[in-house]
Coordinates of C-alpha atoms in Angstrom, one line a residue:
X1437 CA 43.7 14.6 -30.3
X1438 CA 44.0 13.6 -26.6
X1439 CA 41.1 14.4 -24.3
X1440 CA 43.2 16.5 -21.9
X1441 CA 44.7 18.5 -24.7
X1442 CA 41.2 19.1 -26.2
X1443 CA 39.8 20.4 -22.9
X1444 CA 42.8 22.7 -22.4
X1445 CA 42.3 24.2 -25.8
X1446 CA 38.6 24.7 -25.0
X1447 CA 39.4 26.4 -21.7
X1448 CA 42.0 28.6 -23.5
X1449 CA 39.4 29.6 -26.1
X1450 CA 36.9 30.5 -23.3
X1451 CA 39.5 32.6 -21.5
X1452 CA 40.5 34.4 -24.7
X1453 CA 36.9 35.7 -25.0
X1454 CA 35.6 35.8 -21.5
X1455 CA 32.6 38.1 -21.9
X1456 CA 31.4 36.5 -25.1
X1457 CA 31.8 33.0 -23.6
X1458 CA 29.9 33.9 -20.5
X1459 CA 27.0 35.4 -22.5
X1460 CA 27.0 32.3 -24.7
X1461 CA 26.9 30.0 -21.7
X1462 CA 24.2 32.0 -20.0
X1463 CA 21.4 30.1 -21.7
X1464 CA 22.9 26.8 -20.5
X1465 CA 23.5 28.1 -17.0
X1466 CA 19.9 29.4 -16.7
X1467 CA 18.4 26.3 -18.2
X1468 CA 20.3 23.8 -16.0
X1469 CA 19.6 26.0 -12.9
X1470 CA 15.9 26.2 -13.8
X1471 CA 15.5 22.5 -14.4
X1472 CA 17.3 21.6 -11.1
X1473 CA 15.3 24.2 -9.1
X1474 CA 12.0 22.9 -10.5
X1475 CA 12.9 19.3 -9.8
X1476 CA 14.0 20.2 -6.3
X1477 CA 10.7 21.9 -5.6
X1478 CA 8.7 19.1 -7.2
X1479 CA 10.6 16.3 -5.3
X1480 CA 10.3 18.5 -2.1
X1481 CA 6.5 18.4 -2.6
X1482 CA 6.6 14.7 -3.0
X1483 CA 8.6 14.4 0.2
X1484 CA 6.0 16.5 2.0
X1485 CA 3.2 14.1 0.8
X1486 CA 5.2 11.1 2.0
X1487 CA 5.8 12.7 5.4
X1488 CA 2.1 13.5 5.6
X1489 CA 1.1 10.0 4.8
X1490 CA 3.5 8.7 7.5
X1491 CA 1.5 10.7 10.0
X1492 CA -1.5 8.6 9.2
X1493 CA 0.3 5.3 9.3
X1494 CA 2.1 5.1 5.9
X1495 CA 1.3 4.2 2.3
X1496 CA 0.6 0.5 3.2
X1497 CA -2.4 1.4 5.3
X1498 CA -5.8 0.0 4.3
X1499 CA -8.9 1.1 6.3
X1500 CA -12.1 -0.8 6.7
X1501 CA -15.1 1.5 7.5
X1502 CA -18.6 0.3 8.5
X1503 CA -21.1 1.9 6.1
X1504 CA -24.9 2.0 5.9
X1505 CA -25.0 3.0 2.2
X1506 CA -23.7 1.6 -1.1
X1507 CA -23.7 3.0 -4.7
X1508 CA -26.1 1.4 -7.1
X1509 CA -27.1 2.8 -10.6
X1510 CA -25.4 6.1 -9.8
X1511 CA -27.3 6.6 -6.6
X1512 CA -26.8 5.8 -2.9
X1513 CA -28.9 3.0 -1.6
X1514 CA -29.4 2.1 2.1
X1515 CA -27.9 -1.3 3.1
X1516 CA -30.4 -3.5 4.9
X1517 CA -27.8 -5.8 6.4
X1518 CA -27.5 -6.0 10.2
X1519 CA -23.9 -7.2 9.9
X1520 CA -21.1 -5.2 11.7
X1521 CA -17.4 -5.6 12.5
X1522 CA -16.2 -6.7 15.9
X1523 CA -12.9 -7.7 17.5
X1524 CA -13.1 -11.2 16.2
X1525 CA -12.8 -9.8 12.7
X1526 CA -9.5 -8.1 13.7
X1527 CA -8.2 -11.5 15.0
X1528 CA -9.3 -13.3 11.9
X1529 CA -7.7 -10.8 9.5
X1530 CA -4.5 -11.0 11.5
X1531 CA -4.5 -14.8 11.4
X1532 CA -5.7 -15.5 7.9
X1533 CA -4.2 -12.8 5.7
X1534 CA -0.5 -13.5 4.8
X1535 CA -0.1 -10.2 2.9
X1536 CA -1.0 -8.3 6.1
X1537 CA 1.7 -7.2 8.6
X1538 CA -0.4 -5.6 11.3
X1539 CA -4.1 -5.0 12.2
X1540 CA -5.5 -2.6 14.7
X1541 CA -9.1 -1.7 15.5
X1542 CA -10.4 1.9 16.1
X1543 CA -13.4 3.5 17.7
X1544 CA -13.0 7.2 17.0
X1545 CA -14.6 10.4 18.1
X1546 CA -12.5 13.1 16.6
X1547 CA -13.7 16.3 18.3
X1548 CA -16.2 17.9 20.7
X1549 CA -15.4 15.7 23.7
X1550 CA -14.7 17.7 26.9
X1551 CA -11.6 16.8 28.9
X1552 CA -11.0 18.1 32.4
X1553 CA -7.9 17.9 34.5
X1554 CA -8.1 17.6 38.3
X1555 CA -7.3 21.4 38.7
X1556 CA -10.3 22.3 36.5
X1557 CA -8.4 23.0 33.3
X1558 CA -10.6 22.1 30.3
X1559 CA -9.9 21.2 26.7
X1560 CA -12.2 20.0 23.8
X1561 CA -10.6 17.2 21.8
X1562 CA -11.3 13.7 20.6
X1563 CA -10.4 10.1 21.4
X1564 CA -9.5 6.9 19.7
X1565 CA -10.4 3.5 21.2
X1566 CA -7.5 1.2 20.3
X1567 CA -5.6 -1.9 21.4
X1568 CA -2.0 -2.7 22.2
X1569 CA -0.9 -3.1 18.6
X1570 CA -1.7 0.5 17.7
X1571 CA 1.7 2.0 18.2
X1572 CA 3.5 -0.8 16.3
X1573 CA 1.0 -0.6 13.4
X1574 CA 1.2 3.2 13.2
X1575 CA 5.0 3.3 13.9
X1576 CA 4.5 5.8 16.7
X1577 CA 6.5 5.9 19.9
X1578 CA 5.5 6.8 23.5
X1579 CA 7.1 10.0 24.8
X1580 CA 6.7 9.2 28.5
X1581 CA 5.1 6.5 30.6
X1582 CA 3.6 3.5 28.6
X1583 CA 0.9 2.7 26.1
X1584 CA -2.1 0.5 26.3
X1585 CA -1.4 -3.2 27.0
X1586 CA -3.3 -6.4 26.1
X1587 CA -4.2 -6.7 29.8
X1588 CA -5.7 -3.2 29.7
X1589 CA -7.9 -4.2 26.8
X1590 CA -8.9 -7.5 28.5
X1591 CA -9.9 -5.8 31.7
X1592 CA -11.4 -2.7 30.1
X1593 CA -9.0 -0.7 32.2
X1594 CA -9.9 2.9 33.0
X1595 CA -6.7 4.4 31.7
X1596 CA -5.7 6.6 28.8
X1597 CA -2.7 7.9 26.8
X1598 CA -2.6 11.5 25.8
X1599 CA -1.4 13.1 22.6
X1600 CA 1.3 15.7 23.0
X1601 CA -0.9 18.7 22.3
X1602 CA -3.7 17.5 24.6
X1603 CA -1.3 16.7 27.4
X1604 CA 0.2 20.2 27.1
X1605 CA -3.2 21.9 27.0
X1606 CA -4.4 20.1 30.1
X1607 CA -1.2 19.9 32.2
X1608 CA 1.2 22.5 30.7
X1609 CA 4.8 21.6 31.5
X1610 CA 3.9 19.3 34.4
X1611 CA 4.0 15.5 33.9
X1612 CA 0.4 14.1 33.4
X1613 CA 1.5 10.5 34.3
X1614 CA -0.6 9.2 37.1
X1615 CA -3.0 12.2 37.0
X1616 CA -6.7 11.6 36.7
X1617 CA -8.8 13.3 34.0
X1618 CA -12.5 13.5 33.5
X1619 CA -14.1 12.9 30.1
X1620 CA -17.5 14.3 29.5
X1621 CA -19.3 13.0 26.3
X1622 CA -22.8 13.3 25.0
X1623 CA -24.1 9.9 23.9
X1624 CA -26.9 9.7 21.4
X1625 CA -29.3 6.7 21.4
X1626 CA -32.9 5.7 20.6
X1627 CA -35.4 5.4 23.4
X1628 CA -37.9 2.6 23.8
X1629 CA -40.3 4.3 21.4
X1630 CA -37.6 4.6 18.7
X1631 CA -37.1 8.3 19.1
X1632 CA -33.6 9.9 19.1
X1633 CA -32.4 10.9 22.5
X1634 CA -29.1 11.8 24.2
X1635 CA -27.5 11.6 27.6
X1636 CA -24.4 13.0 29.2
X1637 CA -21.7 10.5 30.2
X1638 CA -18.8 11.3 32.5
X1639 CA -15.9 8.9 33.0
X1640 CA -12.7 9.3 35.0
X1641 CA -9.5 7.8 33.6
X1642 CA -5.9 7.7 34.8
X1643 CA -3.2 9.0 32.4
X1644 CA -0.5 6.3 32.0
X1645 CA 1.5 7.8 29.1
X1646 CA 1.9 10.5 26.5
X1647 CA 2.8 10.2 22.8
X1648 CA 5.6 11.8 20.7
X1649 CA 4.4 14.8 18.6
X1650 CA 2.9 13.6 15.3
X1651 CA 1.6 16.7 13.6
X1652 CA -1.5 17.7 11.6
X1653 CA -2.4 15.9 8.4
X1654 CA -2.4 18.2 5.4
X1655 CA -4.7 15.9 3.4
X1656 CA -7.4 15.4 6.0
X1657 CA -6.7 18.1 8.6
X1658 CA -6.7 15.6 11.5
X1659 CA -4.3 16.1 14.4
X1660 CA -3.4 13.0 16.3
X1661 CA -1.7 15.1 18.9
X1662 CA -5.0 16.4 20.1
X1663 CA -6.4 12.9 20.9
X1664 CA -6.6 10.6 23.9
X1665 CA -6.1 6.9 23.3
X1666 CA -8.3 4.6 25.4
X1667 CA -8.5 0.8 25.5
X1668 CA -11.1 -0.2 22.9
X1669 CA -12.9 -2.4 25.3
X1670 CA -13.2 0.6 27.7
X1671 CA -14.8 2.7 25.0
X1672 CA -17.2 -0.1 24.2
X1673 CA -18.2 -0.6 27.8
X1674 CA -18.3 3.0 28.9
X1675 CA -19.4 4.9 25.8
X1676 CA -21.0 2.8 23.0
X1677 CA -22.5 0.0 25.1
X1678 CA -21.9 -2.7 22.4
X1679 CA -19.1 -4.7 20.8
X1680 CA -19.2 -3.0 17.4
X1681 CA -16.0 -1.7 15.8
X1682 CA -16.4 1.2 13.3
X1683 CA -12.9 1.0 11.7
X1684 CA -10.2 -1.6 11.3
X1685 CA -6.8 -0.4 10.1
X1686 CA -4.9 -3.0 8.1
X1687 CA -1.3 -2.6 7.1
X1688 CA 0.0 -4.6 4.1
X1689 CA 3.5 -6.0 4.0
X1690 CA 4.5 -3.7 1.1
X1691 CA 2.9 -1.2 -1.2
X1692 CA 3.0 -3.7 -4.1
X1693 CA 0.8 -6.3 -2.3
X1694 CA -1.9 -3.9 -1.3
X1695 CA -4.4 -5.2 -3.9
X1696 CA -3.7 -8.8 -2.8
X1697 CA -4.1 -7.8 0.9
X1698 CA -7.5 -6.2 0.1
X1699 CA -8.7 -9.3 -1.6
X1700 CA -7.6 -11.4 1.4
X1701 CA -9.4 -9.1 3.8
X1702 CA -12.6 -9.2 1.7
X1703 CA -12.4 -13.0 1.7
X1704 CA -12.2 -13.0 5.5
X1705 CA -15.1 -10.6 5.9
X1706 CA -17.3 -12.6 3.5
X1707 CA -16.4 -15.8 5.3
X1708 CA -17.3 -14.4 8.7
X1709 CA -20.5 -12.4 7.7
X1710 CA -22.6 -14.8 5.6
X1711 CA -20.9 -14.0 2.3
X1712 CA -21.6 -10.3 2.7
X1713 CA -19.1 -7.5 2.4
X1714 CA -21.2 -4.5 1.2
X1715 CA -21.5 -3.2 4.8
X1716 CA -17.7 -2.5 4.7
X1717 CA -16.0 0.2 2.7
X1718 CA -12.3 -0.3 2.0
X1719 CA -10.0 2.6 1.3
X1720 CA -6.3 2.3 0.6
X1721 CA -4.1 5.2 1.6
X1722 CA -2.1 4.5 -1.5
X1723 CA -5.0 5.6 -3.7
X1724 CA -5.0 9.1 -2.2
X1725 CA -1.2 9.3 -2.6
X1726 CA -1.5 8.3 -6.3
X1727 CA -3.6 11.4 -7.1
X1728 CA -1.1 13.7 -5.3
X1729 CA 1.8 12.0 -7.1
X1730 CA 0.1 12.6 -10.5
X1731 CA -0.4 16.3 -9.7
X1732 CA 3.3 16.5 -8.7
X1733 CA 4.4 14.8 -11.9
X1734 CA 2.3 17.2 -14.0
X1735 CA 3.8 20.2 -12.3
X1736 CA 7.3 18.8 -12.7
X1737 CA 6.8 18.1 -16.4
X1738 CA 5.2 21.5 -17.1
X1739 CA 7.9 23.5 -15.2
X1740 CA 10.7 21.2 -16.6
X1741 CA 9.5 21.8 -20.2
X1742 CA 9.5 25.6 -19.7
X1743 CA 13.1 25.3 -18.3
X1744 CA 14.0 23.0 -21.2
X1745 CA 13.4 25.9 -23.7
X1746 CA 16.2 27.8 -21.9
X1747 CA 18.5 24.9 -22.7
X1748 CA 17.4 24.9 -26.3
X1749 CA 18.1 28.7 -26.6
X1750 CA 21.5 28.1 -24.9
X1751 CA 22.4 25.3 -27.4
X1752 CA 21.6 27.6 -30.3
X1753 CA 23.8 30.3 -28.7
X1754 CA 26.7 27.7 -28.5
X1755 CA 26.3 26.8 -32.2
X1756 CA 26.3 30.5 -33.1
X1757 CA 29.5 31.2 -31.2
X1758 CA 31.2 28.1 -32.6
X1759 CA 30.4 29.2 -36.1
X1760 CA 31.8 32.6 -35.4
X1761 CA 34.9 30.9 -33.9
X1762 CA 35.4 28.8 -37.1
X1763 CA 35.2 32.0 -39.2
X1764 CA 37.7 33.8 -36.9
X1765 CA 40.2 31.0 -36.8
X1766 CA 40.1 29.9 -40.4
X1767 CA 43.9 30.6 -40.8
X1768 CA 44.6 28.6 -37.7
X1769 CA 42.7 25.7 -39.2
X1770 CA 44.6 26.0 -42.4
X1771 CA 47.9 26.1 -40.6
X1772 CA 47.1 23.0 -38.5
X1773 CA 46.1 21.1 -41.6
X1774 CA 49.3 22.2 -43.4
X1775 CA 51.3 20.9 -40.4
X1776 CA 49.6 17.5 -40.7
X1777 CA 46.4 17.7 -38.7
X1778 CA 43.7 15.4 -40.0
X1779 CA 40.0 16.5 -40.5
X1780 CA 39.1 14.3 -37.5
X1781 CA 41.6 16.3 -35.3
X1782 CA 40.1 19.6 -36.3
X1783 CA 36.6 18.2 -35.8
X1784 CA 37.6 16.9 -32.3
X1785 CA 39.2 20.2 -31.4
X1786 CA 36.1 22.3 -32.1
X1787 CA 33.7 19.7 -30.7
X1788 CA 35.7 19.6 -27.5
X1789 CA 35.6 23.4 -27.2
X1790 CA 31.8 23.2 -27.5
X1791 CA 31.5 20.4 -25.0
X1792 CA 33.9 22.1 -22.5
X1793 CA 31.9 25.3 -22.7
X1794 CA 28.6 23.5 -22.1
X1795 CA 30.2 21.4 -19.3
X1796 CA 31.4 24.5 -17.5
X1797 CA 28.1 26.2 -18.0
X1798 CA 26.3 23.1 -16.7
X1799 CA 28.5 23.0 -13.6
X1800 CA 27.8 26.6 -12.9
X1801 CA 24.1 25.9 -13.5
X1802 CA 24.1 23.1 -11.0
X1803 CA 25.5 25.3 -8.3
X1804 CA 23.0 28.1 -9.2
X1805 CA 20.2 25.5 -9.4
X1806 CA 20.8 24.2 -5.9
X1807 CA 20.9 27.7 -4.5
X1808 CA 17.8 28.7 -6.4
X1809 CA 16.0 25.5 -5.2
X1810 CA 16.7 26.4 -1.6
X1811 CA 15.5 30.0 -2.2
X1812 CA 12.3 28.9 -3.9
X1813 CA 11.6 26.4 -1.1
X1814 CA 11.8 29.3 1.4
X1815 CA 9.5 31.4 -0.8
X1816 CA 7.1 28.4 -1.1
X1817 CA 6.8 28.2 2.7
X1818 CA 6.1 31.9 3.0
X1819 CA 3.4 31.8 0.2
X1820 CA 1.7 28.5 0.9
X1821 CA 1.9 28.6 4.7
X1822 CA 0.7 25.0 5.0
X1823 CA 4.0 23.5 6.1
X1824 CA 6.6 24.8 8.5
X1825 CA 9.4 23.6 6.1
X1826 CA 9.5 22.9 2.4
X1827 CA 12.5 20.6 1.6
X1828 CA 14.5 21.3 -1.6
X1829 CA 15.4 17.8 -2.7
X1830 CA 18.4 17.8 -5.1
X1831 CA 19.5 14.2 -5.8
X1832 CA 23.0 13.4 -7.2
X1833 CA 21.2 11.5 -10.0
X1834 CA 19.7 14.8 -11.3
X1835 CA 23.0 16.6 -10.9
X1836 CA 24.7 14.0 -13.1
X1837 CA 21.8 14.0 -15.6
X1838 CA 22.0 17.8 -15.8
X1839 CA 25.8 17.9 -16.4
X1840 CA 25.5 15.0 -18.9
X1841 CA 22.7 16.8 -20.7
X1842 CA 24.6 20.0 -21.0
X1843 CA 27.6 18.0 -22.5
X1844 CA 25.2 16.3 -24.9
X1845 CA 23.9 19.8 -26.0
X1846 CA 27.5 20.8 -26.7
X1847 CA 28.0 17.7 -28.9
X1848 CA 24.7 18.2 -30.7
X1849 CA 25.0 21.9 -31.3
X1850 CA 28.8 21.9 -31.7
X1851 CA 28.8 19.1 -34.3
X1852 CA 27.9 21.2 -37.3
X1853 CA 30.5 24.0 -36.7
X1854 CA 33.1 21.3 -36.0
X1855 CA 32.3 19.5 -39.3
X1856 CA 32.4 22.8 -41.1
X1857 CA 35.9 23.5 -39.7
X1858 CA 37.2 20.0 -40.5
X1859 CA 36.0 20.3 -44.2
X1860 CA 37.9 23.6 -44.9
X1861 CA 40.6 23.2 -47.6
X1862 CA 44.0 24.2 -46.3
X1863 CA 44.9 26.4 -49.2
X1864 CA 41.7 28.5 -49.0
X1865 CA 42.0 28.7 -45.2
X1866 CA 45.6 30.0 -45.4
X1867 CA 44.6 32.7 -47.9
X1868 CA 42.0 34.1 -45.5
X1869 CA 42.9 37.3 -43.8

C-alpha cells in the first residue's frame, strides 16, 4: 500500500466518525500540548537565569575575594597571613594565564554612600572602583559620554561614570555629562591606640559618562544601574588610603576551561604571595548557575512526566478505537482479502490510520501547546512578580520530537489492532454481519 493512499484512507476514516475521532485524539492533543507548554516554561526559566548571569558578567566569570577566614575541621579559622591582592596581581594574571580572556579589578561599596548633584539633589547608592578594561570584561556599553581610560587610572583622575538609575535620580532627564557631583562617605579606620574610629570624607568628581541600563540581579539582588564607576586608583587614593584590591574579576575563554583557568590563577597567586593562596576565596559564576539548572531540570522532568501520562492515556484510547474499527469493518477486511489484498496490506492500512490519527492529534497539540506556553508564561509573570517578562521558549527541536512521538504512539498502540485485522480469515470476515 502506498503511503499517500494509506494517509487518505486514514483521513477518510477520521472524517467518517468525526466526534469519536476527536474524543479519541483528545488524550494525544492534551498530552502533546502539556509537554510542550511545560518545556516552554522550563526553557523560559533557563533563559531568565542566563539573562540574569549576563547582568553579572556571564557564565565564564570567576571572582577572587580577599578573605580573613578559612574553613578547617568544620569551623571557621582566622587567617594570620598579611598577604593581600594589588594591581600587580591583575597584571600578572592577565599576562600568565592563557585560559583567561579578561581581568578587571574592583573596589566596591554597594550601598549607603551619599551622592549630591550641584543643585542639591541627593541619592544614596554605591560605587565600584574599576579600570579601563571593565566594560569589555563585563560586555557593557556606555550610553553617553565615555568610560574610564588607562590615563584616568594612571593619574587617579577625579572623574566618574554613572549607572542609568543613579544618573536619572540625580539629574532627571538632563544630561549629567560634565556635571560635578559630591560623594560623601564614612570611612572606618583604627586610631593610634588601635581603637575603631570613623571619619567623614567628601570628594568632588566630574561625570564623564553614563551606562546603558543593566537591570537588577535576581540571584543576588544587586543593581549595577544604581552605582557610580570611579577609577580604582582614585578610590585607593581618596577613600581607602592603600593599594589593596578586594576583588579581582577573571573571565575564562570558555565555560569548559573554567577549572583550568582557576588552577592557572591559583598558580599565579601562590607564585606572587610566598606560596600562599588561602587569603583568596575563588568563586565561579558557573557553580551558581549549575544549581539553578539542576532545579530547572527537576521541574521539567517532573512536569513532563505528569504530561506523559496524558500521552499514555491517549495511546490507550487510540488502541481502543482501532479495535472497535476492526470489529466494525470486518466485512470490508474480508472483501479486500477476497480481491487479493495481502495480510501486510491490511496491517499497513490500519496502522496508517492509527499513525494518521496520532499525527493530526500531535499537530493540533503542538499549536495548542505553543498557545498554552505563552498563556502560562503570562500567568507566571503575574504570580512570581520577579521578572517583567517570562519567555516561553518553544524550539523546533521539541516540536519535531512531539510530532514524531505522537506518530510513534500511533505505531505502538495501533500495531496490535492492525495485526488482528491482518490475521482475519476472509471467509469468516465475509460471513460477519
